[in-house]
Amino acid sequence: AIGLERGLEVSAIEYPFFRAVKLAQGGLLSLDRDSQVTRRAWIAFETAIVVHLNKSFAVSTVHGGKGHTLALEPVPRDHQNRNRDAAAQQRLRQRKFPSERLVAMLDTRLEKANSGAAREVSFLRNCIEQILGGYDNGDRALHTIAAATLFGLGEVRVAATAALNKANQPYSLQGEVRHLVEARSDHNLGLWMCRSLRLQGEDASDDDATTLGKSLVQAVNLESISLDFHGSKVQDTGVKVLARALGTPVALKLVSLDFEMTKIGDSGVAAIGAGLGLAHHLVSVALDFSETKVGNAGLI
């Protein structure tokens, strides 16, 4: 199936799986109870390819006799349930997913992973060199996707944060504002390679907004940001720091900011407008200031 019958001279680009992934929307990794699959060379390599090509990624497993599936972003089925918003359904899956099964991916090393015959090892080494640029790049891809998924589960770990800081390709983060604040304050998380950021902050404070704003200054590759502060304690002071950072990402295209039922005022809204004015590649902006103190002065 992998083309070994054609000899080791076969180009990795002609490898059937590589061509298939290029055509696919994403990949699904099914974890066993002990996460042994992440220590198998071919599976680890194929997962790294999915990440390398910036494809959608999901992971599934069975725990307590029930199946669990987790994606880094809401899936189409989430948007079909009218009784619960997509983000809420995603958080529900996150709470139930056995996070310890993802931790094993942080320790996987492609070069030491279990493989087959010597001929397969040589072929795999050629593929890793040609497609990923070496074992180190492959390891970073695996560790990045594991760390990003753990972040969504609220597992802010030293190893996971270190993996994100070492990322050499774009990644997406989804979770809660407090998780990012914790990762930033306790483990010095940087967002240099973060491409998409989707955070819930109903319990966020004004200080949290300030910390988030300081983190975004590093997110120079950010293309999409969605922040939900609905009903939080965020005020103008923190919003202004956050607003200034919105002009930092040179490729920012999509912005969604929900400040409904917060204490944001006219000066905070004006700061957001000024920050967005520095983002020259915006395609879509969604802002919600309903049930706040914002008046005509701020909106103008």
C-alpha positions in Angstrom: 0.0 0.0 0.0 2.9 2.4 0.7 4.7 1.7 -2.6 7.6 -0.2 -1.2 7.3 -2.6 -4.0 8.5 0.1 -6.3 11.8 0.4 -4.4 13.2 3.0 -2.1 13.8 5.3 -5.0 10.1 6.3 -5.0 9.7 10.0 -4.2 7.9 10.8 -0.9 5.7 13.1 -2.9 4.4 10.1 -4.8 3.5 8.3 -1.5 -0.2 7.5 -1.8 -1.0 8.8 1.7 0.6 12.1 1.1 -1.4 12.6 -2.1 -4.6 11.6 -0.3 -4.1 14.0 2.5 -3.5 16.9 0.1 -6.9 16.2 -1.3 -8.6 15.7 2.1 -10.1 18.3 4.4 -8.3 16.9 7.4 -7.3 13.8 9.4 -8.7 11.8 12.3 -6.4 10.1 14.9 -8.0 7.3 16.9 -6.3 6.8 20.2 -6.2 3.5 22.1 -6.4 3.4 25.9 -2.6 3.6 26.4 -2.0 5.9 23.4 0.3 3.3 21.8 -0.7 4.5 18.3 1.2 7.7 18.9 4.4 5.7 19.3 4.1 3.9 16.0 6.3 5.4 13.4 3.9 5.4 10.5 0.9 6.7 12.4 3.0 9.5 14.0 4.5 10.3 10.6 1.0 10.5 9.0 -0.3 12.7 11.8 2.6 15.0 11.3 1.8 15.2 7.6 -1.8 16.3 8.4 -0.4 19.1 10.7 2.3 20.0 8.2 -0.2 20.6 5.5 -2.4 22.8 7.8 -5.3 20.4 7.5 -8.2 20.1 10.0 -7.4 17.7 12.8 -9.6 15.7 15.1 -8.9 13.0 17.7 -11.2 10.2 18.9 -11.1 7.5 21.6 -13.3 5.3 23.7 -13.5 5.9 27.5 -15.9 4.4 30.0 -17.6 2.5 27.2 -18.4 5.7 25.3 -16.9 7.2 22.2 -15.4 10.7 22.4 -14.3 13.0 19.6 -12.5 16.3 19.8 -11.7 18.8 17.1 -9.7 22.1 17.5 -12.7 24.0 16.1 -16.5 23.5 16.1 -17.5 20.9 13.5 -20.5 21.2 11.1 -22.7 19.1 13.3 -22.3 21.7 16.1 -23.9 24.4 14.0 -26.9 22.2 13.3 -28.1 22.1 16.9 -30.3 25.1 17.4 -30.7 24.5 21.1 -27.0 25.1 21.9 -24.4 27.3 20.2 -21.4 25.6 18.4 -18.8 26.8 20.9 -20.8 25.5 23.9 -21.0 22.0 22.3 -17.3 22.1 21.7 -16.7 22.9 25.4 -18.9 20.1 26.4 -16.8 17.6 24.4 -13.7 19.1 25.9 -14.8 18.5 29.4 -15.5 14.8 28.7 -12.4 14.0 26.7 -9.7 11.9 28.6 -6.8 14.4 28.3 -4.2 11.9 29.6 -4.3 10.1 26.2 -3.0 13.2 24.5 -0.1 13.8 26.8 1.7 10.8 25.3 2.0 12.7 22.0 4.1 15.3 23.7 6.8 12.6 24.3 6.7 11.0 20.9 9.9 11.0 18.9 9.7 9.9 15.3 13.2 8.6 15.2 12.6 6.3 18.1 9.0 5.3 17.3 8.2 1.7 16.7 8.5 0.7 13.1 8.6 -2.4 10.9 11.3 -4.0 8.8 14.6 -2.2 8.1 13.4 -1.5 4.5 10.4 0.3 5.9 12.5 2.3 8.3 14.7 3.5 5.4 11.7 4.4 3.3 10.1 6.3 6.3 13.3 8.2 6.9 13.3 9.3 3.2 9.7 10.5 3.5 10.4 12.4 6.7 13.4 14.1 5.2 11.7 15.0 1.9 8.3 16.1 3.2 8.9 17.3 6.8 12.6 18.4 6.5 13.8 16.0 9.1 12.9 14.3 12.4 13.0 17.5 14.4 10.4 19.2 12.2 8.2 16.1 12.4 8.4 16.0 16.2 7.5 19.7 16.4 4.4 19.1 14.3 3.2 16.3 16.5 4.0 18.1 19.7 2.3 21.3 18.5 -1.0 19.6 17.6 -1.0 17.7 20.9 -0.3 21.0 22.9 -2.9 22.9 21.0 -5.5 20.2 21.7 -4.5 20.0 25.4 -4.9 23.8 25.7 -8.5 23.4 24.5 -9.0 20.9 27.3 -7.7 23.4 29.9 -4.5 21.3 30.4 -1.9 24.2 30.6 1.3 22.3 31.1 5.0 23.2 31.0 5.6 20.7 28.2 2.6 21.8 26.2 3.5 25.5 26.4 7.1 24.7 25.5 5.9 22.8 22.4 3.8 25.8 21.3 6.7 28.1 21.8 8.9 25.8 19.6 6.3 25.5 16.8 7.7 26.3 13.3 4.3 26.3 11.6 0.9 27.9 12.2 -1.5 26.4 14.8 -4.9 27.2 16.2 -5.9 27.7 19.8 -9.4 27.4 21.3 -10.3 27.5 24.9 -10.8 29.9 27.7 -9.2 33.3 28.3 -8.0 32.2 31.8 -6.1 29.3 30.2 -4.2 31.6 28.0 -3.6 34.0 30.9 -2.3 31.1 33.0 0.0 29.9 30.2 1.3 33.4 29.7 1.8 34.2 33.3 3.1 30.9 34.6 4.9 29.4 31.5 5.6 32.4 29.3 3.5 31.3 26.4 4.3 33.1 23.1 1.9 33.3 20.2 4.3 33.8 17.4 3.0 31.0 15.2 -0.7 31.2 16.3 -2.9 31.6 13.2 -6.4 31.4 14.8 -7.5 32.3 18.4 -10.9 31.5 19.7 -11.4 32.2 23.4 -14.3 32.2 25.8 -14.0 34.8 28.7 -17.3 35.0 30.5 -15.4 34.9 33.8 -12.5 37.2 32.6 -11.4 40.2 34.6 -10.0 43.5 33.4 -6.5 42.3 34.3 -7.1 39.2 32.1 -7.9 41.4 29.2 -4.7 43.3 29.8 -2.6 40.1 29.9 -4.3 38.9 26.7 -3.6 42.2 25.0 0.1 42.0 25.9 0.2 38.4 24.5 -1.4 39.4 21.2 1.5 41.8 20.6 3.5 38.7 19.8 0.9 37.1 17.5 2.3 38.6 14.3 0.9 35.7 12.2 -2.7 35.8 13.6 -5.3 35.7 10.8 -8.5 35.1 12.9 -9.5 36.1 16.4 -12.8 35.5 18.2 -13.1 36.7 21.8 -16.3 36.2 23.8 -16.4 38.4 26.9 -20.2 38.2 27.3 -21.2 39.1 30.9 -17.6 39.4 32.1 -15.9 42.0 34.3 -13.9 43.5 31.5 -13.7 47.3 31.5 -12.1 50.0 29.4 -8.7 49.8 30.9 -8.1 46.2 29.8 -10.0 46.7 26.5 -7.6 49.6 25.6 -4.6 47.3 25.9 -6.3 44.6 24.0 -7.4 47.1 21.3 -3.9 48.4 20.7 -2.7 44.9 20.1 -5.3 44.3 17.3 -3.1 46.3 14.9 -0.1 44.0 15.5 -0.9 41.0 13.3 -0.1 41.9 9.8 -2.4 39.2 8.3 -5.4 39.7 10.5 -8.6 39.1 8.4 -11.4 37.9 10.7 -12.4 39.6 14.0 -15.3 38.8 16.3 -15.5 40.6 19.7 -18.5 40.1 22.0 -18.7 42.6 24.9 -22.4 42.2 25.6 -23.4 42.9 29.2 -19.9 44.1 30.1 -18.7 47.5 31.6 -17.0 48.7 28.4 -17.7 52.3 27.7 -17.1 54.9 24.9 -13.4 55.1 25.4 -13.0 51.4 25.1 -15.0 51.2 21.9 -13.0 54.1 20.4 -9.8 52.3 21.2 -11.1 49.2 19.4 -11.9 51.2 16.4 -8.5 52.7 16.4 -6.8 49.3 16.8 -8.8 47.8 14.0 -8.0 50.8 11.8 -4.4 49.6 11.8 -5.4 46.1 10.5 -5.3 46.7 6.7 -6.3 43.2 5.6 -9.6 42.8 7.4 -12.3 40.9 5.6 -14.9 40.5 8.3 -15.6 42.3 11.6 -18.3 41.4 14.1 -18.7 43.5 17.2 -21.4 43.2 20.0 -21.8 46.0 22.5 -25.4 45.4 23.4 -26.5 46.1 27.0 -23.4 48.1 27.7 -22.7 51.8 28.6 -21.6 52.5 25.0 -23.2 55.6 23.6 -23.0 57.6 20.4 -19.7 59.1 21.2 -18.0 55.7 21.3 -19.7 54.4 18.2 -18.8 57.5 16.2 
